[in-house]
Amino acid sequence: MKIHTPKDFKRIRIDIGLAGTAPNTHAWSQELEDCLIIAIEPIERNLACSIFFTLKKQNILWIQGAIDDVEGVKRRNMYVTKKDNGCSSLYEPVSFEVSRKEEIGVASLSTILSSLDWGDLDYIEYLKIDTQGNDLKVLKSAGHFLDKVAMLEVECTTHGDYYDTPTEVEIIEFLNSRGFLLHK
């Protein structure tokens, strides 16, 4: 399957983990009309609110699902948190009350990006990842597309809020091994 990208877009930005209002997607869609924004969120309610707050802008490709380091498309349990759905995660929370487990679709970032019709675009201007502990797996799942990312924003730590998440050191070492320079 190929996802058609209109030829009038000059750049791509990706927002993974939108929370309730997708502040990055919203700002980008208002400021960057020549930018295709790929917005990925697993929680249906968060996605619906995000779409509402961006006024259904035409330069956004909405995807409901999670990104994980998997082959093909799989199903995984998401821990949906009670007070703030933006704290929901593929990792079991330590600090947040879970309202339910929800089975969701997961795919690698490489799978999604391979399905794009890139046209004349040859790099990703900005990749923002905030997946409540799954950020390293998202990065690894990008495969060779990670080499196409100019700027990257990633949540490096969850401060112990989830069981068995990668450490900040592991994420930074991975990014350094891929040639990224850290700016805090």
CSV table of C-alpha atoms in Angstrom, one decimal:
chain,number,residue,atom,x,y,z
A,1,MET,CA,0.0,0.0,0.0
A,2,LYS,CA,1.2,3.5,-0.9
A,3,ILE,CA,0.0,6.6,0.9
A,4,HIS,CA,-0.3,9.4,-1.6
A,5,THR,CA,1.4,12.7,-0.5
A,6,PRO,CA,0.3,15.7,-2.5
A,7,LYS,CA,3.2,17.3,-4.4
A,8,ASP,CA,2.7,20.8,-2.9
A,9,PHE,CA,4.3,19.7,0.4
A,10,LYS,CA,8.0,20.8,0.7
A,11,ARG,CA,8.8,19.0,4.0
A,12,ILE,CA,7.6,16.4,6.5
A,13,ARG,CA,7.3,16.5,10.2
A,14,ILE,CA,6.2,13.5,12.4
A,15,ASP,CA,4.5,13.7,15.8
A,16,ILE,CA,4.3,10.4,17.6
A,17,GLY,CA,2.3,10.4,20.9
A,18,LEU,CA,-0.1,13.3,20.7
A,19,ALA,CA,-1.7,13.2,24.1
A,20,GLY,CA,-5.1,15.0,24.3
A,21,THR,CA,-4.6,18.1,22.2
A,22,ALA,CA,-1.6,17.5,20.0
A,23,PRO,CA,0.2,20.8,20.7
A,24,ASN,CA,3.0,20.2,18.3
A,25,THR,CA,0.8,19.0,15.5
A,26,HIS,CA,-1.5,22.0,16.1
A,27,ALA,CA,1.3,24.6,16.0
A,28,TRP,CA,2.9,23.0,13.0
A,29,SER,CA,-0.4,22.9,11.1
A,30,GLN,CA,-1.0,26.6,11.7
A,31,GLU,CA,2.5,27.8,10.9
A,32,LEU,CA,3.7,25.5,8.2
A,33,GLU,CA,1.2,25.1,5.3
A,34,ASP,CA,3.8,23.6,3.0
A,35,CYS,CA,4.5,20.8,5.5
A,36,LEU,CA,3.0,17.3,5.6
A,37,ILE,CA,2.5,16.4,9.2
A,38,ILE,CA,2.1,12.7,10.2
A,39,ALA,CA,0.4,12.5,13.5
A,40,ILE,CA,0.3,9.1,15.3
A,41,GLU,CA,-1.7,8.4,18.4
A,42,PRO,CA,-3.0,5.1,19.8
A,43,ILE,CA,-5.8,6.3,22.0
A,44,GLU,CA,-9.0,6.9,20.0
A,45,ARG,CA,-10.2,9.7,22.4
A,46,ASN,CA,-6.9,11.5,22.2
A,47,LEU,CA,-6.9,11.3,18.5
A,48,ALA,CA,-10.4,12.6,18.2
A,49,CYS,CA,-9.6,15.6,20.4
A,50,SER,CA,-6.4,16.3,18.5
A,51,ILE,CA,-8.3,16.3,15.2
A,52,PHE,CA,-10.9,18.7,16.8
A,53,PHE,CA,-8.2,21.1,18.1
A,54,THR,CA,-6.5,21.3,14.7
A,55,LEU,CA,-9.7,22.1,12.9
A,56,LYS,CA,-9.2,19.2,10.4
A,57,LYS,CA,-6.3,20.8,8.6
A,58,GLN,CA,-5.6,19.2,5.2
A,59,ASN,CA,-1.9,19.0,5.7
A,60,ILE,CA,-2.1,16.3,8.5
A,61,LEU,CA,-2.1,12.5,7.9
A,62,TRP,CA,-3.8,11.1,11.0
A,63,ILE,CA,-2.9,7.5,12.1
A,64,GLN,CA,-4.5,5.7,15.0
A,65,GLY,CA,-2.0,3.2,16.4
A,66,ALA,CA,1.3,2.9,18.2
A,67,ILE,CA,4.8,2.6,16.9
A,68,ASP,CA,6.9,-0.3,18.1
A,69,ASP,CA,9.9,-2.2,16.9
A,70,VAL,CA,7.9,-5.0,15.2
A,71,GLU,CA,7.7,-6.7,11.8
A,72,GLY,CA,4.5,-6.0,10.0
A,73,VAL,CA,1.4,-5.0,11.9
A,74,LYS,CA,0.8,-6.6,15.3
A,75,ARG,CA,-1.7,-6.2,18.2
A,76,ARG,CA,-0.4,-5.2,21.7
A,77,ASN,CA,-2.0,-4.1,25.0
A,78,MET,CA,-2.0,-0.4,25.8
A,79,TYR,CA,-2.3,0.6,29.5
A,80,VAL,CA,-4.9,3.4,29.3
A,81,THR,CA,-4.4,5.6,32.3
A,82,LYS,CA,-7.3,7.0,34.3
A,83,LYS,CA,-6.6,10.6,35.1
A,84,ASP,CA,-4.6,11.6,32.0
A,85,ASN,CA,-4.9,9.5,28.8
A,86,GLY,CA,-1.7,11.2,27.7
A,87,CYS,CA,0.2,9.0,30.2
A,88,SER,CA,-1.1,5.8,28.6
A,89,SER,CA,1.7,3.4,27.5
A,90,LEU,CA,2.7,0.1,26.1
A,91,TYR,CA,4.6,-0.3,29.4
A,92,GLU,CA,2.8,-1.0,32.6
A,93,PRO,CA,2.6,2.2,34.8
A,94,VAL,CA,4.1,2.4,38.3
A,95,SER,CA,2.8,5.9,39.1
A,96,PHE,CA,-0.5,6.1,37.3
A,97,GLU,CA,-3.8,4.3,37.9
A,98,VAL,CA,-4.9,2.2,34.9
A,99,SER,CA,-8.5,2.5,33.8
A,100,ARG,CA,-8.3,-0.4,31.3
A,101,LYS,CA,-6.1,-2.3,28.9
A,102,GLU,CA,-6.9,-1.7,25.3
A,103,GLU,CA,-5.7,-3.9,22.4
A,104,ILE,CA,-4.3,-1.6,19.7
A,105,GLY,CA,-2.5,-2.0,16.4
A,106,VAL,CA,1.3,-1.4,16.4
A,107,ALA,CA,3.7,-1.1,13.4
A,108,SER,CA,7.2,0.0,12.9
A,109,LEU,CA,8.0,3.6,11.9
A,110,SER,CA,9.8,2.1,8.9
A,111,THR,CA,6.6,0.3,7.8
A,112,ILE,CA,4.6,3.6,7.9
A,113,LEU,CA,7.3,5.6,6.1
A,114,SER,CA,7.9,2.9,3.5
A,115,SER,CA,4.2,3.3,2.5
A,116,LEU,CA,4.6,7.0,1.8
A,117,ASP,CA,4.9,8.4,-1.7
A,118,TRP,CA,7.9,10.6,-1.0
A,119,GLY,CA,7.8,12.5,-4.4
A,120,ASP,CA,10.6,15.0,-4.3
A,121,LEU,CA,11.0,14.9,-0.5
A,122,ASP,CA,14.2,13.2,0.6
A,123,TYR,CA,14.3,13.9,4.4
A,124,ILE,CA,12.2,14.3,7.5
A,125,GLU,CA,12.6,17.8,8.9
A,126,TYR,CA,11.5,17.0,12.4
A,127,LEU,CA,10.6,13.9,14.4
A,128,LYS,CA,9.0,14.3,17.8
A,129,ILE,CA,8.6,11.1,20.0
A,130,ASP,CA,6.8,11.0,23.3
A,131,THR,CA,5.5,7.5,23.9
A,132,GLN,CA,5.8,7.1,27.7
A,133,GLY,CA,8.8,4.7,27.7
A,134,ASN,CA,8.7,3.2,24.2
A,135,ASP,CA,10.8,5.9,22.6
A,136,LEU,CA,13.9,3.7,22.1
A,137,LYS,CA,11.9,1.1,20.3
A,138,VAL,CA,10.3,3.8,18.1
A,139,LEU,CA,13.8,5.0,17.2
A,140,LYS,CA,15.0,1.5,16.4
A,141,SER,CA,11.9,0.8,14.4
A,142,ALA,CA,12.7,3.7,12.0
A,143,GLY,CA,15.5,1.6,10.4
A,144,HIS,CA,17.3,3.4,7.6
A,145,PHE,CA,14.7,6.3,7.8
A,146,LEU,CA,16.4,7.5,11.0
A,147,ASP,CA,19.2,8.6,8.7
A,148,LYS,CA,16.7,10.9,6.9
A,149,VAL,CA,15.8,12.8,10.2
A,150,ALA,CA,17.3,16.3,10.4
A,151,MET,CA,16.0,17.2,13.9
A,152,LEU,CA,14.7,14.9,16.6
A,153,GLU,CA,12.9,15.5,19.9
A,154,VAL,CA,12.6,12.5,22.1
A,155,GLU,CA,11.5,11.8,25.7
A,156,CYS,CA,14.7,10.3,27.2
A,157,THR,CA,13.3,9.3,30.6
A,158,THR,CA,10.0,8.5,32.3
A,159,HIS,CA,11.5,9.1,35.7
A,160,GLY,CA,10.5,5.6,36.9
A,161,ASP,CA,6.8,6.0,36.1
A,162,TYR,CA,6.7,2.7,34.1
A,163,TYR,CA,8.1,-0.7,34.7
A,164,ASP,CA,11.2,-1.9,32.7
A,165,THR,CA,11.6,1.2,30.4
A,166,PRO,CA,15.0,1.9,28.7
A,167,THR,CA,17.2,4.4,30.6
A,168,GLU,CA,18.2,7.8,29.5
A,169,VAL,CA,21.7,6.6,29.0
A,170,GLU,CA,20.6,3.8,26.7
A,171,ILE,CA,18.6,6.2,24.5
A,172,ILE,CA,21.4,8.8,24.4
A,173,GLU,CA,24.0,6.1,23.5
A,174,PHE,CA,21.8,4.8,20.7
A,175,LEU,CA,21.3,8.3,19.3
A,176,ASN,CA,25.0,9.0,19.5
A,177,SER,CA,25.8,5.8,17.7
A,178,ARG,CA,23.5,7.0,14.9
A,179,GLY,CA,25.3,10.3,14.6
A,180,PHE,CA,22.8,12.6,16.5
A,181,LEU,CA,24.2,15.4,18.6
A,182,LEU,CA,22.5,16.0,22.0
A,183,HIS,CA,21.1,19.4,22.8
A,184,LYS,CA,19.3,19.8,26.1
